[in-house]
CSV table of C-alpha atoms and ligand atoms in Angstrom, one decimal:
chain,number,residue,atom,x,y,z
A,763,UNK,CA,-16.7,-10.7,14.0
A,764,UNK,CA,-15.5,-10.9,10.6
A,765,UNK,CA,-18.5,-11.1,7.9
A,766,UNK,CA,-16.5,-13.3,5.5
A,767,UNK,CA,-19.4,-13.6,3.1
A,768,UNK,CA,-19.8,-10.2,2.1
A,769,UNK,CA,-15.7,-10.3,1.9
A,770,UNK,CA,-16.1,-13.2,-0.5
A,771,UNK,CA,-18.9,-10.7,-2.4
A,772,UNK,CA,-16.5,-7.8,-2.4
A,773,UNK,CA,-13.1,-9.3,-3.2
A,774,UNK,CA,-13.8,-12.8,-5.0
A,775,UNK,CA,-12.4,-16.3,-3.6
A,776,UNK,CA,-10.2,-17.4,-3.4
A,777,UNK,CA,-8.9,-14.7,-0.5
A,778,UNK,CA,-6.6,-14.2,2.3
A,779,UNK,CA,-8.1,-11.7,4.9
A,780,UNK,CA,-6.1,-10.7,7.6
A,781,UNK,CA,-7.1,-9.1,10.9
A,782,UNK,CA,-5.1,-6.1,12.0
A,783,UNK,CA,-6.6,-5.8,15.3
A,784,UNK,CA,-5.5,-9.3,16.1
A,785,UNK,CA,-1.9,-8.8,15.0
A,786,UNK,CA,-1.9,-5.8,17.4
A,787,UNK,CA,-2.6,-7.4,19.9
A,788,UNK,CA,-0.6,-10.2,19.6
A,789,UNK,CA,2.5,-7.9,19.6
A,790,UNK,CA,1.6,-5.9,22.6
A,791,UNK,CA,1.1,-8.8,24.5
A,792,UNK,CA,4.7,-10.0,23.9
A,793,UNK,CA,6.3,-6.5,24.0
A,794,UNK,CA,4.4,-6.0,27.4
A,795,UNK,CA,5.8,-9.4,28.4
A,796,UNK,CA,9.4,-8.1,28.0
A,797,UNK,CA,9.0,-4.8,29.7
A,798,UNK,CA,11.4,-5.5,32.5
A,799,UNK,CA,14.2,-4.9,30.1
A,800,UNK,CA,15.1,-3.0,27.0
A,801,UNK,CA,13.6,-5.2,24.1
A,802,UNK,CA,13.1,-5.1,20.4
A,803,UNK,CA,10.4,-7.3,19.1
A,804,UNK,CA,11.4,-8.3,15.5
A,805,UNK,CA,8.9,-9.6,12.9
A,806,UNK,CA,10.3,-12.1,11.2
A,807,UNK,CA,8.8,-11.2,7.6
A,808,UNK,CA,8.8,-14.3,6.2
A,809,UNK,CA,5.7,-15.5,7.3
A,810,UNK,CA,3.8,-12.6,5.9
A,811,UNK,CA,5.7,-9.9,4.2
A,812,UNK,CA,3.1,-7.9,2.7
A,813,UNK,CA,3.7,-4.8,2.9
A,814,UNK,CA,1.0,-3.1,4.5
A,815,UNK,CA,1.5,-6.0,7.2
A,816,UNK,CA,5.2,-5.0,7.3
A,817,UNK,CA,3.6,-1.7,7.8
A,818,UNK,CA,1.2,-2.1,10.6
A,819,UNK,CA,3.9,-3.6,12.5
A,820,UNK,CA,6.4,-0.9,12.5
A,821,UNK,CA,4.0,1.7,13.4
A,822,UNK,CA,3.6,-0.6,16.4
A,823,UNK,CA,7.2,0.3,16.7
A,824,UNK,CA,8.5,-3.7,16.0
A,825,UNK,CA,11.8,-4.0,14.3
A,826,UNK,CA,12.0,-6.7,11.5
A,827,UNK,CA,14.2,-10.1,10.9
A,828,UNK,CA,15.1,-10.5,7.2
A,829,UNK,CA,16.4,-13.7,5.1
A,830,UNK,CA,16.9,-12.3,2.4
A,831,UNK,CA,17.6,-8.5,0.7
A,832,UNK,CA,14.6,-8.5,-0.8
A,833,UNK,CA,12.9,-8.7,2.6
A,834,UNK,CA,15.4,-6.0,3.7
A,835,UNK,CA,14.0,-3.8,1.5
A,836,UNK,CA,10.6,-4.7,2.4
A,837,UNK,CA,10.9,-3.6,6.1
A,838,UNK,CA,12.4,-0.5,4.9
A,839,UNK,CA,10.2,0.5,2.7
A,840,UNK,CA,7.3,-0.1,4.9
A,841,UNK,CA,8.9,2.2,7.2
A,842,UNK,CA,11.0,0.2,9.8
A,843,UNK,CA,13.9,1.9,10.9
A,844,UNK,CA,17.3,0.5,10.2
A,845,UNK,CA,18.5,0.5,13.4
A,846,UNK,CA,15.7,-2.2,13.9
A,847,UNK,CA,16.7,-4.7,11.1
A,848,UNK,CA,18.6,-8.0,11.1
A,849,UNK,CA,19.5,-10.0,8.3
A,850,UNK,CA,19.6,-13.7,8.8
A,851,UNK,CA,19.9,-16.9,6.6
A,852,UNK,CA,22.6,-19.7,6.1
A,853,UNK,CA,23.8,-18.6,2.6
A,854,UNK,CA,23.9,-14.5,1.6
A,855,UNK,CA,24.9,-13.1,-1.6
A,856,UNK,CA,28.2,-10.8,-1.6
A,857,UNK,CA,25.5,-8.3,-3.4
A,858,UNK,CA,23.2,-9.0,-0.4
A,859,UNK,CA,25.8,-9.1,2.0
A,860,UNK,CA,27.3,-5.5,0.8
A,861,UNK,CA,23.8,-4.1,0.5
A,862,UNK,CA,22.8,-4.8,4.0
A,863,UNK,CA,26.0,-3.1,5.6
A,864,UNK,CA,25.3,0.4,3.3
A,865,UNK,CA,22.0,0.0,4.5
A,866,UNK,CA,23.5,0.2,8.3
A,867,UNK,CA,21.1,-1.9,9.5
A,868,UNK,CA,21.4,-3.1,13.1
A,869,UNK,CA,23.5,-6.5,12.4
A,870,UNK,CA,24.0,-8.7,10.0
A,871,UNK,CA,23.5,-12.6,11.8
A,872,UNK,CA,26.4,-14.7,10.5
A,873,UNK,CA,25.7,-18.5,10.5
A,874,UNK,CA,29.1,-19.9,9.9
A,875,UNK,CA,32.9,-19.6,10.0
A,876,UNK,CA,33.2,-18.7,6.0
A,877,UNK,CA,30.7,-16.0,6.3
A,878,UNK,CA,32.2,-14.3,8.7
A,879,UNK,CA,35.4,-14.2,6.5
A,880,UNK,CA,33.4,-13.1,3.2
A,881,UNK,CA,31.5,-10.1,5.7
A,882,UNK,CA,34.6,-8.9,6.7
A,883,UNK,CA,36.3,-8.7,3.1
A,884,UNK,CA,33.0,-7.2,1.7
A,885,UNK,CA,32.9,-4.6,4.5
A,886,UNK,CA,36.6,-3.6,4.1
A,887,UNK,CA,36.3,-3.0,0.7
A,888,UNK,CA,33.5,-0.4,1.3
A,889,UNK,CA,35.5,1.1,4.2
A,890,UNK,CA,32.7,0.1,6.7
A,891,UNK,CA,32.6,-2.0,9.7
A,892,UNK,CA,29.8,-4.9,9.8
A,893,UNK,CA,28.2,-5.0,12.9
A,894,UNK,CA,27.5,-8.9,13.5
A,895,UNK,CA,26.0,-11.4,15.7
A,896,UNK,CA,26.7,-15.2,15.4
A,897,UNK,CA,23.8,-17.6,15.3
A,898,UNK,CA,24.9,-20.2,17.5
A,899,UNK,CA,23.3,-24.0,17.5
A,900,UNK,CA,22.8,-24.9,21.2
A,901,UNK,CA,22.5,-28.6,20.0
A,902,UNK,CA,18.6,-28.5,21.9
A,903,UNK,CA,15.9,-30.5,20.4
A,904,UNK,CA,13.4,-28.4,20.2
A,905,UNK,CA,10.1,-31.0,20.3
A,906,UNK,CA,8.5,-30.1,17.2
A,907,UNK,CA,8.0,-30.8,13.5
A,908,UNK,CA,11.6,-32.2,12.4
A,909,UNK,CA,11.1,-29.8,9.2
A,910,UNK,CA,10.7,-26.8,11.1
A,911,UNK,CA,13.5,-28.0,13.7
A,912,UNK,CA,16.7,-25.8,13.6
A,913,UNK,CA,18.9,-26.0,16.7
A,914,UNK,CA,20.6,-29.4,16.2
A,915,UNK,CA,23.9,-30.3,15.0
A,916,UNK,CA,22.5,-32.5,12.3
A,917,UNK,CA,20.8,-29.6,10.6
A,918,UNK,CA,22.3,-26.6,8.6
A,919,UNK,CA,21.7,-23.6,10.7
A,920,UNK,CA,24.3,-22.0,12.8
A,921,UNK,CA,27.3,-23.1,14.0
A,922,UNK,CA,28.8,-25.1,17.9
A,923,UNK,CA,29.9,-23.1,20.9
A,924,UNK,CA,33.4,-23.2,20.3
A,925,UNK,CA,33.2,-22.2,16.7
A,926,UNK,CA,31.2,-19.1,18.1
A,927,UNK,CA,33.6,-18.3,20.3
A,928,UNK,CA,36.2,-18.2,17.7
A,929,UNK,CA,34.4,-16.1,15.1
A,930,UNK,CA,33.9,-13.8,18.1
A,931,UNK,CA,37.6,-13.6,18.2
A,932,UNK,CA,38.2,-13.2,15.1
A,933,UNK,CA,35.5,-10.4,14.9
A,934,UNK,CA,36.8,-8.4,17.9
A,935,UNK,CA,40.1,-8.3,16.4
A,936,UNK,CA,39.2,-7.1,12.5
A,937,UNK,CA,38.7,-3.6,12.0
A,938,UNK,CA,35.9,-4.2,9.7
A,939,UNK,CA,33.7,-6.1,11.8
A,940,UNK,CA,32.4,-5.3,15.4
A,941,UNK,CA,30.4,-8.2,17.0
A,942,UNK,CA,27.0,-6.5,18.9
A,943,UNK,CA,24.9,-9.4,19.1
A,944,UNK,CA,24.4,-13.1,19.9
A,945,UNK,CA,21.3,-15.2,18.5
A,946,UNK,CA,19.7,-18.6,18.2
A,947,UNK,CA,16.5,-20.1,17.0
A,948,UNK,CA,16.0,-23.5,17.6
A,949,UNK,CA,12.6,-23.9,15.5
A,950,UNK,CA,9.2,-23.2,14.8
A,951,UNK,CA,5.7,-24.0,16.1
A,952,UNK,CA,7.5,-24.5,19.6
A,953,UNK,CA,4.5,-25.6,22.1
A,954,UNK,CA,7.6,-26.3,25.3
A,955,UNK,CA,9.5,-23.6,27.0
A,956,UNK,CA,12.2,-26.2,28.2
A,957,UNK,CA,14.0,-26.3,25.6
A,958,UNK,CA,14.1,-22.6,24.8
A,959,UNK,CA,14.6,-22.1,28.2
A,960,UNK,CA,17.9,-24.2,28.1
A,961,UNK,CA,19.3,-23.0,24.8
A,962,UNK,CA,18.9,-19.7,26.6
A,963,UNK,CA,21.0,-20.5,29.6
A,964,UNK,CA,23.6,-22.0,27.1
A,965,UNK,CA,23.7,-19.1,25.2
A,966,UNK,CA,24.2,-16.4,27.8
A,967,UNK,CA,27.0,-18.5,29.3
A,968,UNK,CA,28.7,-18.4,26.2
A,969,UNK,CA,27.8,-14.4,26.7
A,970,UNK,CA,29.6,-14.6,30.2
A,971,UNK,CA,32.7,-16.9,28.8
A,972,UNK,CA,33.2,-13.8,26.0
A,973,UNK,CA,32.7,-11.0,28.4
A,974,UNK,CA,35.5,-12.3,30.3
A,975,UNK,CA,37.7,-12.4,27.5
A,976,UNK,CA,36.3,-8.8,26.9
A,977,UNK,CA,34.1,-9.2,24.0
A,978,UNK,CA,31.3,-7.4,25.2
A,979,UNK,CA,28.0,-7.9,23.5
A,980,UNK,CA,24.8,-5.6,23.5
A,981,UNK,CA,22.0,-7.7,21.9
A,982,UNK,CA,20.4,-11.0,23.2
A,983,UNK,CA,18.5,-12.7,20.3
A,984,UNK,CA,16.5,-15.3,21.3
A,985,UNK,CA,15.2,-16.4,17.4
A,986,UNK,CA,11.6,-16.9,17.0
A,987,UNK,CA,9.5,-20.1,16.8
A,988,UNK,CA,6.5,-19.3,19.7
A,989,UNK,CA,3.7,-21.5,18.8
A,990,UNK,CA,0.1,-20.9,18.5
A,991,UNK,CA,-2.7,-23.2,18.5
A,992,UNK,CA,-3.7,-24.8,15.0
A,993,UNK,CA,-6.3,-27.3,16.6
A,994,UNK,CA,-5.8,-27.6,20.5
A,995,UNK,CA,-2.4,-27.0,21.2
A,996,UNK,CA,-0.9,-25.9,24.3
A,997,UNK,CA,1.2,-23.1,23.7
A,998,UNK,CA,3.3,-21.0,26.0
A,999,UNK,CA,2.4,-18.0,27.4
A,1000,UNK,CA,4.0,-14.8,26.0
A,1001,UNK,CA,4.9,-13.6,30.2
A,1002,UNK,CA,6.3,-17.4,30.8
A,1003,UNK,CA,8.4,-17.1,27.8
A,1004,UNK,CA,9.8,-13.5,28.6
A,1005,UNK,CA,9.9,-14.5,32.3
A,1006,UNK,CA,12.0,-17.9,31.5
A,1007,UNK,CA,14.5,-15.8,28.9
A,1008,UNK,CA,14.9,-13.0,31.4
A,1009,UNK,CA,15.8,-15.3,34.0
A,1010,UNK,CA,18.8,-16.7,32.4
A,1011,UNK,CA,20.8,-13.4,31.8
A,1012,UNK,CA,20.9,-12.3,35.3
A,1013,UNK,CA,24.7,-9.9,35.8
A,1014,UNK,CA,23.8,-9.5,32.1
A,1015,UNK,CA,23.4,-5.6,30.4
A,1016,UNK,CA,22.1,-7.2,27.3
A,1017,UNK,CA,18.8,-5.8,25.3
A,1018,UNK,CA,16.3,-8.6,24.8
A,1019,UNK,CA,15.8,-9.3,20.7
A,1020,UNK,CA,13.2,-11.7,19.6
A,1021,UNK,CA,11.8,-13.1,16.4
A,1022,UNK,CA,8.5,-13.8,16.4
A,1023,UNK,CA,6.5,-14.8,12.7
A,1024,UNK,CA,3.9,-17.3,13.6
A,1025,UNK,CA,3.1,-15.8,16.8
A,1026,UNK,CA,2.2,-12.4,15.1
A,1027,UNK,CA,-0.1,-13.2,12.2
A,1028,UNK,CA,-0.9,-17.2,11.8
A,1029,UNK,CA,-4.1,-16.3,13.3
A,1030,UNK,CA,-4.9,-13.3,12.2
A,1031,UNK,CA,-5.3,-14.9,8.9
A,1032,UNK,CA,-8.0,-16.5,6.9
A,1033,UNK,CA,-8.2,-18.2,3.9
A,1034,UNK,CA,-11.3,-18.0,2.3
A,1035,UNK,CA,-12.4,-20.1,-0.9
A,1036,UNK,CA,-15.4,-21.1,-2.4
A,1037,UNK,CA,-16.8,-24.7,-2.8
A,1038,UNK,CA,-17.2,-25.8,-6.8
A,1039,UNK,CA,-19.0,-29.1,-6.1
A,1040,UNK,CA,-18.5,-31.9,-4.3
A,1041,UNK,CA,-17.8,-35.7,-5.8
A,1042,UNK,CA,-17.8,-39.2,-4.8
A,1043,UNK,CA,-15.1,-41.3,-6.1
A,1044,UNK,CA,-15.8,-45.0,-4.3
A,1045,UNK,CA,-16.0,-45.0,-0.8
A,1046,UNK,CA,-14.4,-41.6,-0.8
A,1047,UNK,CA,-16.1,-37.9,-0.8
A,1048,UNK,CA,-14.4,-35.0,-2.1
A,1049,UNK,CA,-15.3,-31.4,-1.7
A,1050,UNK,CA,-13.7,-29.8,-4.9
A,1051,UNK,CA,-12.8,-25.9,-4.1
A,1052,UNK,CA,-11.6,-23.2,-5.7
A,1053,UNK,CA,-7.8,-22.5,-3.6
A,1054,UNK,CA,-5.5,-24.8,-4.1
A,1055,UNK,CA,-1.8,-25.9,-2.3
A,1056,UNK,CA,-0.6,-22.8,-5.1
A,1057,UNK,CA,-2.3,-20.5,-2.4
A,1058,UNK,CA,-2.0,-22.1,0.8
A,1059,UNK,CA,0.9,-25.0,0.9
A,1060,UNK,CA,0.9,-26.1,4.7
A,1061,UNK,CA,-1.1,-28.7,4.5
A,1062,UNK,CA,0.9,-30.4,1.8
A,1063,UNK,CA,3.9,-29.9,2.8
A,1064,UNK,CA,3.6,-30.4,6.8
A,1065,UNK,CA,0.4,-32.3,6.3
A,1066,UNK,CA,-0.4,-28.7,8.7
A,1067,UNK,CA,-3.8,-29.1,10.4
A,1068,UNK,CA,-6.2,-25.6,9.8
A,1069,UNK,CA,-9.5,-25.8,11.1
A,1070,UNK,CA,-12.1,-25.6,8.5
A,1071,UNK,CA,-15.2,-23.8,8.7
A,1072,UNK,CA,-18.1,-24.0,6.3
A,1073,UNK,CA,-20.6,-21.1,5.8
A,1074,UNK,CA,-23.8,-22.6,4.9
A,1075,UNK,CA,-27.3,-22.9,5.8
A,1076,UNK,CA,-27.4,-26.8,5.4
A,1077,UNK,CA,-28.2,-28.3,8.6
A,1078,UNK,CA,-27.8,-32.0,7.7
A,1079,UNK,CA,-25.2,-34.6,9.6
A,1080,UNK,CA,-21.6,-34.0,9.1
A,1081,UNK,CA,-19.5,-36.8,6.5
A,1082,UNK,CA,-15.9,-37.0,6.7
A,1083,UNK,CA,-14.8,-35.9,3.0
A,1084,UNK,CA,-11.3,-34.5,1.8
A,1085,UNK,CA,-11.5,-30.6,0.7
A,1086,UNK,CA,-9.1,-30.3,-2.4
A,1087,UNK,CA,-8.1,-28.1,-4.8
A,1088,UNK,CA,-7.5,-27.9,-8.5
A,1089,UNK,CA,-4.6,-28.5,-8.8
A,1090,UNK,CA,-2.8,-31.6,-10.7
A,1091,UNK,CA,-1.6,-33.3,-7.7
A,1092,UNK,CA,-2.6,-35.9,-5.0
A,1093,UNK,CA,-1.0,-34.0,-2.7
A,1094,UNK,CA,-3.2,-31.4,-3.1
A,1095,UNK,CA,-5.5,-31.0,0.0
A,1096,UNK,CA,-6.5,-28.6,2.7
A,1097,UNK,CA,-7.8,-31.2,4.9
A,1098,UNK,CA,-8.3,-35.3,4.7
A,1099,UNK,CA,-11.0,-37.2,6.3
A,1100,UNK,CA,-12.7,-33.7,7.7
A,1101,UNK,CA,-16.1,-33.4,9.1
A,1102,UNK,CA,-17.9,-30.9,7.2
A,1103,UNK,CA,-21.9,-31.5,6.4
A,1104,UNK,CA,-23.5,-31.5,2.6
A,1105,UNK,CA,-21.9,-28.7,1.0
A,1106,UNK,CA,-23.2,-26.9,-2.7
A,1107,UNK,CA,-22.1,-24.9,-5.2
A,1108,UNK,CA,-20.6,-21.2,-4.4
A,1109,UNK,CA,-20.6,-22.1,0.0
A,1110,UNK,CA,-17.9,-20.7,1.4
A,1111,UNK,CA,-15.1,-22.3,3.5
A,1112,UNK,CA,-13.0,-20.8,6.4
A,1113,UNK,CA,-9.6,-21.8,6.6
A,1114,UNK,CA,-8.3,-20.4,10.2
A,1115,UNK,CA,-4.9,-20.0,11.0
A,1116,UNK,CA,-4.0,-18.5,7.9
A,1117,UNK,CA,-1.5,-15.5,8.3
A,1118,UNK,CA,1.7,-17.2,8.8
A,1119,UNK,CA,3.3,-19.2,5.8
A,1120,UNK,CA,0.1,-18.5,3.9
A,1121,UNK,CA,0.2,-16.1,1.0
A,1122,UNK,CA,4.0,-16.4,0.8
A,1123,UNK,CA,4.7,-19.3,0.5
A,1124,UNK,CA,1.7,-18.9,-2.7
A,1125,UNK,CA,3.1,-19.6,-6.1
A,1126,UNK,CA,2.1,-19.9,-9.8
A,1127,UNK,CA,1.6,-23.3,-10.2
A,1128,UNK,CA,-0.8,-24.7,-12.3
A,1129,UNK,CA,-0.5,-20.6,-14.1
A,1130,UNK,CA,-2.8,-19.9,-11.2
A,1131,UNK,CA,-2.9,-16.4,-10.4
A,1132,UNK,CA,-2.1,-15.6,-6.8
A,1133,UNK,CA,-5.2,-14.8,-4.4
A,1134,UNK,CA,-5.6,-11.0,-3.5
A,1135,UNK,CA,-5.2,-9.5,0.1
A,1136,UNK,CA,-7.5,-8.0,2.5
A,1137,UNK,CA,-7.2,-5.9,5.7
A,1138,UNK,CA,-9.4,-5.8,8.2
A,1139,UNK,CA,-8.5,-2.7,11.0
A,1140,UNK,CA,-11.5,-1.3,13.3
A,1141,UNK,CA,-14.3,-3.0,11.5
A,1142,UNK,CA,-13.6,-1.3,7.9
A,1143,UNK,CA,-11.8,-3.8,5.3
A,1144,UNK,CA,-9.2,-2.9,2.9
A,1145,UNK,CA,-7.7,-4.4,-0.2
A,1146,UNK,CA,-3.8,-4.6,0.3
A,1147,UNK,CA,-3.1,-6.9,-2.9
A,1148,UNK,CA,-4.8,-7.0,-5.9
A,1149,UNK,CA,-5.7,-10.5,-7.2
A,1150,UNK,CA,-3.3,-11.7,-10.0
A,1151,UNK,CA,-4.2,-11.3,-13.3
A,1152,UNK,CA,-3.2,-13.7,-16.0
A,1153,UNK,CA,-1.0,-10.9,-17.8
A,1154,UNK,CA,0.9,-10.4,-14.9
A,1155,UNK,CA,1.8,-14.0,-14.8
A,1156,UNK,CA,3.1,-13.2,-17.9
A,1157,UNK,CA,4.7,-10.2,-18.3
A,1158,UNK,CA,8.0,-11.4,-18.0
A,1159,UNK,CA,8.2,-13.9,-20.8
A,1160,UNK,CA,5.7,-12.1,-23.6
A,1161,UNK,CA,8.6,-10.2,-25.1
A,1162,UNK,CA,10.3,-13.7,-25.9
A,1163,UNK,CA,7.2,-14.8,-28.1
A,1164,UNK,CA,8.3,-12.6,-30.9
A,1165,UNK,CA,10.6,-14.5,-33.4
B,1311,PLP,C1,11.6,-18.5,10.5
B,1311,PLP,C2,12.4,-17.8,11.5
B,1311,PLP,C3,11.8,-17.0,12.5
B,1311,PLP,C4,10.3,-16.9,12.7
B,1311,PLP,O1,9.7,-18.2,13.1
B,1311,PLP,P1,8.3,-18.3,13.6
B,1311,PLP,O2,8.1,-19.7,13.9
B,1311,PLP,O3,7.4,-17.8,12.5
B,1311,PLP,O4,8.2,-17.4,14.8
B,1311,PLP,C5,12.6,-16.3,13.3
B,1311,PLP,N1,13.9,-16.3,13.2
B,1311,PLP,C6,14.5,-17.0,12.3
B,1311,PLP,C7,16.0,-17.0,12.2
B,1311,PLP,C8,13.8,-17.8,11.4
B,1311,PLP,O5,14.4,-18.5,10.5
């Protein structure tokens, strides 16, 4: 048990804590799942890219999926091995796009048609070949959230089956590009393994289709998305998932790549923030804290369910009240309508399911710093960001004062 109160003491609110333990064994139990083949679990680092995260995970030996160069260089300065790293996204820089090939990571995943065409130039002019894998868009609706849906036509990412198989084509025959892999990710918080199961049969037929034209790939990337339970959601077992994927790419010599964020840390994380009072407005209760949507966005921009635990000694009947934060906005709320019982001054508050889409999706609003990060490994807690300090919001701009 985590003893979130003396953290509170220790670090200040408001605070994310994450557990390490947890996030270990999260990512055994999917690399376990996958054992029957060669696999590379890959932390997507977008849902928490800090670096000693980023860390624990590659001494677990994951590899990482990256959006952006600045991710890139995350995972490789926290010590995952190129051969390990993809870089995804719908839109790259050139300066991205030529730094990921120097960096000879494992493949850069090319969402459309015009990409392809800008890698290959970029790569010929450093006299390098690009390995690639094209994210394809099995056109499968995926069941969730339509924000965090991403493997139907009508959204941006990745491109139709015959479009792949072109660019496939066109990347077996260029000098400057050698096609290793093939990927899809049809969206998050995914709670049914239908779908992924079918995408994944569409996919590796689309595998068998090029190996008979000879293009023969090495890397099955199956995307991320697993869900986890927020409130009391079903989710799919890690050994079903594996068991499902592996049984579409029978015939197939194809190492198993998947992309798992969510999965990894959303509930290994904690958001902890102190209660400033609590106010009546009407018919309506408010308990006023001190995080606000700044630090922890989901639930105003998915109206995202966390559970919310209160650490006090009261004892009286539970109201339904909002729990808001500082911030100028309606729309800034960690929870509507939420039984919590008679709260004061300085209690503390839970948030669960923290550790995905938490701290980075944190900004400045408001000229709020950003909350400070803790580790928690084998019962002994670590600070792995400081808090942010009003001059380091800003640094960047003071030299622009003078006149
Ligand atoms: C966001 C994303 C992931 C991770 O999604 P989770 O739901 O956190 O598992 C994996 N792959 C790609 C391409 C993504 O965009």
């Amino acid at each position: 048990m985590i003893d979130f109160k003396a953290l509170a003491d220790k670090y200040k609110t408001p605070l994310y804590v994450y557990d390490f333990d947890y996030m270990s064994a999260q990512y055994n139990e999917l690399k376990e799942a996958f054992r029957a083949r060669k696999s590379i679990v890959a932390y997507a680092i977008k849902a928490n890219s800090n670096l000693s995260v980023v860390k624990h995970f590659a001494k677990l030996g994951a590899g990482a999926d990256c959006v952006s160069i600045g991710e890139v260089r995350r995972a490789l300065l926290a010590g995952i091995p190129p051969y390990k790293i993809i870089f995804s996204g719908v839109g790259k820089r050139d300066d991205e796009i030529a730094e990921a090939i120097q960096s000879d990571i494992l493949y850069i995943n090319v969402e459309s048609e015009a990409e392809l065409g800008r890698v290959e130039l970029i790569a010929k002019e450093l006299g390098k070949t690009s390995r690639i894998s094209v994210r394809v868009n099995p056109n499968i609706d995926p069941k969730t959230h339509p924000y965090i849906s991403t493997g139907l036509h009508d959204n941006k990412f990745g491109v139709d089956l015959d479009t792949a198989k072109r660019m496939y084509i066109k990347a077996k025959n260029s000098e400057s590009l050698d096609p290793v892999g093939i990927h899809f990710h049809i969206g998050s918080q995914l709670t049914e393994l239908q779908p992924i199961y079918e995408a994944a049969e569409i996919v590796a037929d689309l595998v068998r289709s090029l190996e008979a034209i000879d293009i023969e790939l090495k890397f099955f990337d199956i995307g991320g998305g697993l869900g986890i339970t927020y409130k009391d959601e079903e989710t799919i077992k890690p050994y079903d998932y594996a068991q499902a994927i592996l049984g579409t790419l029978k015939g197939l010599d194809l190492t198993v790549l998947c992309e798992p964020g969510r999965f990894l840390t959303a509930n290994a994380g904690y958001f902890l923030t102190k209660v400033l009072y609590e106010k009546q407005n009407g018919e309506k209760k408010f308990v006023v804290v001190d995080g606000a949507m700044n630090d922890l966005l989901r639930p105003s921009l998915y109206k995202a369910y966390h559970k919310i635990e209160a650490l006090t000694n009261s004892n009286e009947e539970e109201r339904e009240v909002d729990i808001v934060g500082p911030v100028c906005e309606s729309g800034d709320f960690f929870a509507k309508d939420y039984p919590l019982p008679p709260l004061e001054h300085n209690d503390l508050l839970v948030i669960h399911s923290a550790g995905a889409y938490g701290f980075t999706m944190a900004s400045n609003y408001n000229t709020r710093g950003r909350s400070a990060e803790v580790a928690v490994e084998n019962n002994k807690d670590r600070l792995i960001r400081k808090r942010e300090e009003f001059e380091d919001l800003i640094a960047l701009e003071k030299e622009f004062l003078e006149d």
